[in-house]
Amino acid sequence: MSQLAESQRAWLYLIGPRLARWLLMTQDRAHADAFMSLHESLAYMLGVRRVGITTAAGALQRAA
């Protein structure tokens, strides 16, 4: 059971950098400082669960 928890925790750390990269690339392509995107659509594009996007986005906001 602990291996599963560790595996999920390790995967969560990989979502943050992938999300940050996607957001920066989208910002560059949109030529705007702000744009709208739903957690659900981000999760679909990155192939992760929505809760992972929510957690990673919260960590990015706290780091800013």
PDB file of N, CA and C in Angstrom:
ATOM      1  N   MET A   1       0.813  -1.202   0.000  1.00  0.00           N
ATOM      2  CA  MET A   1       0.000   0.000   0.000  1.00  0.00           C
ATOM      3  C   MET A   1       0.856   1.266   0.000  1.00  0.00           C
ATOM      4  N   SER A   2       1.970   1.234   0.717  1.00  0.00           N
ATOM      5  CA  SER A   2       2.813   2.430   0.768  1.00  0.00           C
ATOM      6  C   SER A   2       3.483   2.696  -0.576  1.00  0.00           C
ATOM      7  N   GLN A   3       3.754   1.637  -1.365  1.00  0.00           N
ATOM      8  CA  GLN A   3       4.334   1.839  -2.687  1.00  0.00           C
ATOM      9  C   GLN A   3       3.370   2.596  -3.593  1.00  0.00           C
ATOM     10  N   LEU A   4       2.091   2.283  -3.487  1.00  0.00           N
ATOM     11  CA  LEU A   4       1.083   2.977  -4.283  1.00  0.00           C
ATOM     12  C   LEU A   4       1.029   4.449  -3.899  1.00  0.00           C
ATOM     13  N   ALA A   5       1.048   4.745  -2.613  1.00  0.00           N
ATOM     14  CA  ALA A   5       1.019   6.133  -2.150  1.00  0.00           C
ATOM     15  C   ALA A   5       2.261   6.887  -2.623  1.00  0.00           C
ATOM     16  N   GLU A   6       3.423   6.245  -2.551  1.00  0.00           N
ATOM     17  CA  GLU A   6       4.651   6.895  -3.005  1.00  0.00           C
ATOM     18  C   GLU A   6       4.621   7.127  -4.506  1.00  0.00           C
ATOM     19  N   SER A   7       4.086   6.186  -5.250  1.00  0.00           N
ATOM     20  CA  SER A   7       3.985   6.326  -6.699  1.00  0.00           C
ATOM     21  C   SER A   7       3.069   7.491  -7.071  1.00  0.00           C
ATOM     22  N   GLN A   8       1.947   7.601  -6.382  1.00  0.00           N
ATOM     23  CA  GLN A   8       1.020   8.699  -6.654  1.00  0.00           C
ATOM     24  C   GLN A   8       1.641  10.039  -6.291  1.00  0.00           C
ATOM     25  N   ARG A   9       2.376  10.096  -5.198  1.00  0.00           N
ATOM     26  CA  ARG A   9       3.033  11.319  -4.781  1.00  0.00           C
ATOM     27  C   ARG A   9       4.105  11.733  -5.793  1.00  0.00           C
ATOM     28  N   ALA A  10       4.866  10.785  -6.295  1.00  0.00           N
ATOM     29  CA  ALA A  10       5.894  11.081  -7.290  1.00  0.00           C
ATOM     30  C   ALA A  10       5.254  11.593  -8.569  1.00  0.00           C
ATOM     31  N   TRP A  11       4.144  11.021  -8.980  1.00  0.00           N
ATOM     32  CA  TRP A  11       3.457  11.462 -10.194  1.00  0.00           C
ATOM     33  C   TRP A  11       2.946  12.882 -10.029  1.00  0.00           C
ATOM     34  N   LEU A  12       2.484  13.225  -8.823  1.00  0.00           N
ATOM     35  CA  LEU A  12       1.979  14.569  -8.567  1.00  0.00           C
ATOM     36  C   LEU A  12       3.075  15.609  -8.800  1.00  0.00           C
ATOM     37  N   TYR A  13       4.313  15.301  -8.408  1.00  0.00           N
ATOM     38  CA  TYR A  13       5.401  16.253  -8.603  1.00  0.00           C
ATOM     39  C   TYR A  13       5.698  16.478 -10.079  1.00  0.00           C
ATOM     40  N   LEU A  14       5.376  15.516 -10.918  1.00  0.00           N
ATOM     41  CA  LEU A  14       5.605  15.666 -12.352  1.00  0.00           C
ATOM     42  C   LEU A  14       4.546  16.531 -13.017  1.00  0.00           C
ATOM     43  N   ILE A  15       3.371  16.654 -12.420  1.00  0.00           N
ATOM     44  CA  ILE A  15       2.298  17.444 -13.016  1.00  0.00           C
ATOM     45  C   ILE A  15       2.638  18.933 -12.990  1.00  0.00           C
ATOM     46  N   GLY A  16       3.215  19.417 -11.907  1.00  0.00           N
ATOM     47  CA  GLY A  16       3.526  20.840 -11.768  1.00  0.00           C
ATOM     48  C   GLY A  16       4.372  21.394 -12.906  1.00  0.00           C
ATOM     49  N   PRO A  17       5.522  20.781 -13.196  1.00  0.00           N
ATOM     50  CA  PRO A  17       6.343  21.285 -14.302  1.00  0.00           C
ATOM     51  C   PRO A  17       5.643  21.175 -15.659  1.00  0.00           C
ATOM     52  N   ARG A  18       4.890  20.110 -15.862  1.00  0.00           N
ATOM     53  CA  ARG A  18       4.168  19.961 -17.138  1.00  0.00           C
ATOM     54  C   ARG A  18       3.097  21.029 -17.280  1.00  0.00           C
ATOM     55  N   LEU A  19       2.395  21.313 -16.181  1.00  0.00           N
ATOM     56  CA  LEU A  19       1.371  22.350 -16.204  1.00  0.00           C
ATOM     57  C   LEU A  19       2.008  23.715 -16.453  1.00  0.00           C
ATOM     58  N   ALA A  20       3.095  24.000 -15.768  1.00  0.00           N
ATOM     59  CA  ALA A  20       3.772  25.290 -15.940  1.00  0.00           C
ATOM     60  C   ALA A  20       4.235  25.474 -17.379  1.00  0.00           C
ATOM     61  N   ARG A  21       4.789  24.420 -17.962  1.00  0.00           N
ATOM     62  CA  ARG A  21       5.247  24.499 -19.353  1.00  0.00           C
ATOM     63  C   ARG A  21       4.080  24.758 -20.295  1.00  0.00           C
ATOM     64  N   TRP A  22       2.971  24.037 -20.091  1.00  0.00           N
ATOM     65  CA  TRP A  22       1.805  24.227 -20.959  1.00  0.00           C
ATOM     66  C   TRP A  22       1.269  25.655 -20.831  1.00  0.00           C
ATOM     67  N   LEU A  23       1.202  26.158 -19.604  1.00  0.00           N
ATOM     68  CA  LEU A  23       0.693  27.521 -19.399  1.00  0.00           C
ATOM     69  C   LEU A  23       1.601  28.560 -20.069  1.00  0.00           C
ATOM     70  N   LEU A  24       2.909  28.397 -19.949  1.00  0.00           N
ATOM     71  CA  LEU A  24       3.834  29.338 -20.577  1.00  0.00           C
ATOM     72  C   LEU A  24       3.755  29.279 -22.102  1.00  0.00           C
ATOM     73  N   MET A  25       3.652  28.072 -22.656  1.00  0.00           N
ATOM     74  CA  MET A  25       3.537  27.945 -24.108  1.00  0.00           C
ATOM     75  C   MET A  25       2.236  28.571 -24.607  1.00  0.00           C
ATOM     76  N   THR A  26       1.156  28.366 -23.871  1.00  0.00           N
ATOM     77  CA  THR A  26      -0.131  28.937 -24.261  1.00  0.00           C
ATOM     78  C   THR A  26      -0.104  30.451 -24.156  1.00  0.00           C
ATOM     79  N   GLN A  27       0.534  30.963 -23.117  1.00  0.00           N
ATOM     80  CA  GLN A  27       0.658  32.415 -22.972  1.00  0.00           C
ATOM     81  C   GLN A  27       1.426  33.007 -24.147  1.00  0.00           C
ATOM     82  N   ASP A  28       2.496  32.354 -24.543  1.00  0.00           N
ATOM     83  CA  ASP A  28       3.271  32.839 -25.696  1.00  0.00           C
ATOM     84  C   ASP A  28       2.437  32.836 -26.976  1.00  0.00           C
ATOM     85  N   ARG A  29       1.674  31.775 -27.175  1.00  0.00           N
ATOM     86  CA  ARG A  29       0.884  31.654 -28.398  1.00  0.00           C
ATOM     87  C   ARG A  29      -0.314  32.585 -28.403  1.00  0.00           C
ATOM     88  N   ALA A  30      -0.860  32.881 -27.218  1.00  0.00           N
ATOM     89  CA  ALA A  30      -2.038  33.747 -27.130  1.00  0.00           C
ATOM     90  C   ALA A  30      -1.650  35.225 -27.191  1.00  0.00           C
ATOM     91  N   HIS A  31      -0.361  35.532 -26.990  1.00  0.00           N
ATOM     92  CA  HIS A  31       0.111  36.923 -26.955  1.00  0.00           C
ATOM     93  C   HIS A  31      -0.695  37.745 -25.943  1.00  0.00           C
ATOM     94  N   ALA A  32      -0.953  37.133 -24.793  1.00  0.00           N
ATOM     95  CA  ALA A  32      -1.723  37.803 -23.747  1.00  0.00           C
ATOM     96  C   ALA A  32      -1.207  37.336 -22.385  1.00  0.00           C
ATOM     97  N   ASP A  33      -1.376  38.196 -21.390  1.00  0.00           N
ATOM     98  CA  ASP A  33      -0.966  37.822 -20.039  1.00  0.00           C
ATOM     99  C   ASP A  33      -2.007  36.958 -19.337  1.00  0.00           C
ATOM    100  N   ALA A  34      -3.244  37.014 -19.815  1.00  0.00           N
ATOM    101  CA  ALA A  34      -4.320  36.247 -19.187  1.00  0.00           C
ATOM    102  C   ALA A  34      -5.116  35.508 -20.256  1.00  0.00           C
ATOM    103  N   PHE A  35      -5.559  34.304 -19.910  1.00  0.00           N
ATOM    104  CA  PHE A  35      -6.420  33.526 -20.791  1.00  0.00           C
ATOM    105  C   PHE A  35      -7.226  32.565 -19.928  1.00  0.00           C
ATOM    106  N   MET A  36      -8.343  32.110 -20.441  1.00  0.00           N
ATOM    107  CA  MET A  36      -9.236  31.230 -19.685  1.00  0.00           C
ATOM    108  C   MET A  36      -9.000  29.773 -20.063  1.00  0.00           C
ATOM    109  N   SER A  37      -8.968  28.919 -19.072  1.00  0.00           N
ATOM    110  CA  SER A  37      -8.864  27.491 -19.302  1.00  0.00           C
ATOM    111  C   SER A  37      -9.434  26.776 -18.083  1.00  0.00           C
ATOM    112  N   LEU A  38     -10.198  25.738 -18.317  1.00  0.00           N
ATOM    113  CA  LEU A  38     -10.793  24.977 -17.227  1.00  0.00           C
ATOM    114  C   LEU A  38      -9.847  23.883 -16.750  1.00  0.00           C
ATOM    115  N   HIS A  39      -9.921  23.568 -15.480  1.00  0.00           N
ATOM    116  CA  HIS A  39      -9.104  22.488 -14.932  1.00  0.00           C
ATOM    117  C   HIS A  39      -9.394  21.187 -15.667  1.00  0.00           C
ATOM    118  N   GLU A  40     -10.657  20.968 -16.004  1.00  0.00           N
ATOM    119  CA  GLU A  40     -11.046  19.738 -16.681  1.00  0.00           C
ATOM    120  C   GLU A  40     -10.360  19.622 -18.042  1.00  0.00           C
ATOM    121  N   SER A  41     -10.323  20.714 -18.801  1.00  0.00           N
ATOM    122  CA  SER A  41      -9.689  20.658 -20.121  1.00  0.00           C
ATOM    123  C   SER A  41      -8.176  20.535 -19.995  1.00  0.00           C
ATOM    124  N   LEU A  42      -7.577  21.186 -19.008  1.00  0.00           N
ATOM    125  CA  LEU A  42      -6.140  21.041 -18.778  1.00  0.00           C
ATOM    126  C   LEU A  42      -5.804  19.597 -18.406  1.00  0.00           C
ATOM    127  N   ALA A  43      -6.619  19.007 -17.557  1.00  0.00           N
ATOM    128  CA  ALA A  43      -6.403  17.618 -17.152  1.00  0.00           C
ATOM    129  C   ALA A  43      -6.471  16.693 -18.363  1.00  0.00           C
ATOM    130  N   TYR A  44      -7.425  16.931 -19.238  1.00  0.00           N
ATOM    131  CA  TYR A  44      -7.560  16.107 -20.433  1.00  0.00           C
ATOM    132  C   TYR A  44      -6.330  16.254 -21.330  1.00  0.00           C
ATOM    133  N   MET A  45      -5.874  17.466 -21.532  1.00  0.00           N
ATOM    134  CA  MET A  45      -4.734  17.706 -22.415  1.00  0.00           C
ATOM    135  C   MET A  45      -3.437  17.117 -21.861  1.00  0.00           C
ATOM    136  N   LEU A  46      -3.292  17.141 -20.530  1.00  0.00           N
ATOM    137  CA  LEU A  46      -2.069  16.621 -19.914  1.00  0.00           C
ATOM    138  C   LEU A  46      -2.181  15.147 -19.537  1.00  0.00           C
ATOM    139  N   GLY A  47      -3.375  14.582 -19.680  1.00  0.00           N
ATOM    140  CA  GLY A  47      -3.568  13.167 -19.389  1.00  0.00           C
ATOM    141  C   GLY A  47      -3.511  12.827 -17.914  1.00  0.00           C
ATOM    142  N   VAL A  48      -4.026  13.733 -17.074  1.00  0.00           N
ATOM    143  CA  VAL A  48      -4.036  13.506 -15.626  1.00  0.00           C
ATOM    144  C   VAL A  48      -5.442  13.763 -15.086  1.00  0.00           C
ATOM    145  N   ARG A  49      -5.643  13.473 -13.812  1.00  0.00           N
ATOM    146  CA  ARG A  49      -6.943  13.743 -13.193  1.00  0.00           C
ATOM    147  C   ARG A  49      -7.069  15.225 -12.864  1.00  0.00           C
ATOM    148  N   ARG A  50      -8.312  15.709 -12.817  1.00  0.00           N
ATOM    149  CA  ARG A  50      -8.565  17.124 -12.543  1.00  0.00           C
ATOM    150  C   ARG A  50      -8.006  17.533 -11.188  1.00  0.00           C
ATOM    151  N   VAL A  51      -8.111  16.671 -10.211  1.00  0.00           N
ATOM    152  CA  VAL A  51      -7.611  17.010  -8.872  1.00  0.00           C
ATOM    153  C   VAL A  51      -6.098  17.261  -8.895  1.00  0.00           C
ATOM    154  N   GLY A  52      -5.375  16.576  -9.787  1.00  0.00           N
ATOM    155  CA  GLY A  52      -3.945  16.819  -9.928  1.00  0.00           C
ATOM    156  C   GLY A  52      -3.664  18.209 -10.458  1.00  0.00           C
ATOM    157  N   ILE A  53      -4.475  18.666 -11.406  1.00  0.00           N
ATOM    158  CA  ILE A  53      -4.337  20.015 -11.950  1.00  0.00           C
ATOM    159  C   ILE A  53      -4.634  21.040 -10.869  1.00  0.00           C
ATOM    160  N   THR A  54      -5.685  20.808 -10.100  1.00  0.00           N
ATOM    161  CA  THR A  54      -6.058  21.727  -9.031  1.00  0.00           C
ATOM    162  C   THR A  54      -4.928  21.856  -8.011  1.00  0.00           C
ATOM    163  N   THR A  55      -4.352  20.739  -7.630  1.00  0.00           N
ATOM    164  CA  THR A  55      -3.258  20.748  -6.659  1.00  0.00           C
ATOM    165  C   THR A  55      -2.022  21.441  -7.222  1.00  0.00           C
ATOM    166  N   ALA A  56      -1.666  21.104  -8.459  1.00  0.00           N
ATOM    167  CA  ALA A  56      -0.482  21.709  -9.082  1.00  0.00           C
ATOM    168  C   ALA A  56      -0.682  23.210  -9.303  1.00  0.00           C
ATOM    169  N   ALA A  57      -1.878  23.612  -9.703  1.00  0.00           N
ATOM    170  CA  ALA A  57      -2.163  25.044  -9.916  1.00  0.00           C
ATOM    171  C   ALA A  57      -2.074  25.799  -8.589  1.00  0.00           C
ATOM    172  N   GLY A  58      -2.563  25.207  -7.523  1.00  0.00           N
ATOM    173  CA  GLY A  58      -2.456  25.826  -6.202  1.00  0.00           C
ATOM    174  C   GLY A  58      -1.008  25.995  -5.787  1.00  0.00           C
ATOM    175  N   ALA A  59      -0.181  24.993  -6.070  1.00  0.00           N
ATOM    176  CA  ALA A  59       1.242  25.085  -5.731  1.00  0.00           C
ATOM    177  C   ALA A  59       1.922  26.167  -6.551  1.00  0.00           C
ATOM    178  N   LEU A  60       1.552  26.298  -7.829  1.00  0.00           N
ATOM    179  CA  LEU A  60       2.122  27.357  -8.664  1.00  0.00           C
ATOM    180  C   LEU A  60       1.718  28.737  -8.165  1.00  0.00           C
ATOM    181  N   GLN A  61       0.476  28.883  -7.735  1.00  0.00           N
ATOM    182  CA  GLN A  61       0.011  30.179  -7.213  1.00  0.00           C
ATOM    183  C   GLN A  61       0.730  30.548  -5.928  1.00  0.00           C
ATOM    184  N   ARG A  62       0.942  29.562  -5.044  1.00  0.00           N
ATOM    185  CA  ARG A  62       1.638  29.839  -3.793  1.00  0.00           C
ATOM    186  C   ARG A  62       3.092  30.205  -4.043  1.00  0.00           C
ATOM    187  N   ALA A  63       3.694  29.622  -5.083  1.00  0.00           N
ATOM    188  CA  ALA A  63       5.099  29.891  -5.394  1.00  0.00           C
ATOM    189  C   ALA A  63       5.309  31.247  -6.042  1.00  0.00           C
ATOM    190  N   ALA A  64       4.258  31.798  -6.625  1.00  0.00           N
ATOM    191  CA  ALA A  64       4.395  33.075  -7.357  1.00  0.00           C
ATOM    192  C   ALA A  64       4.475  34.260  -6.434  1.00  0.00           C
TER     193      ALA A  64
END
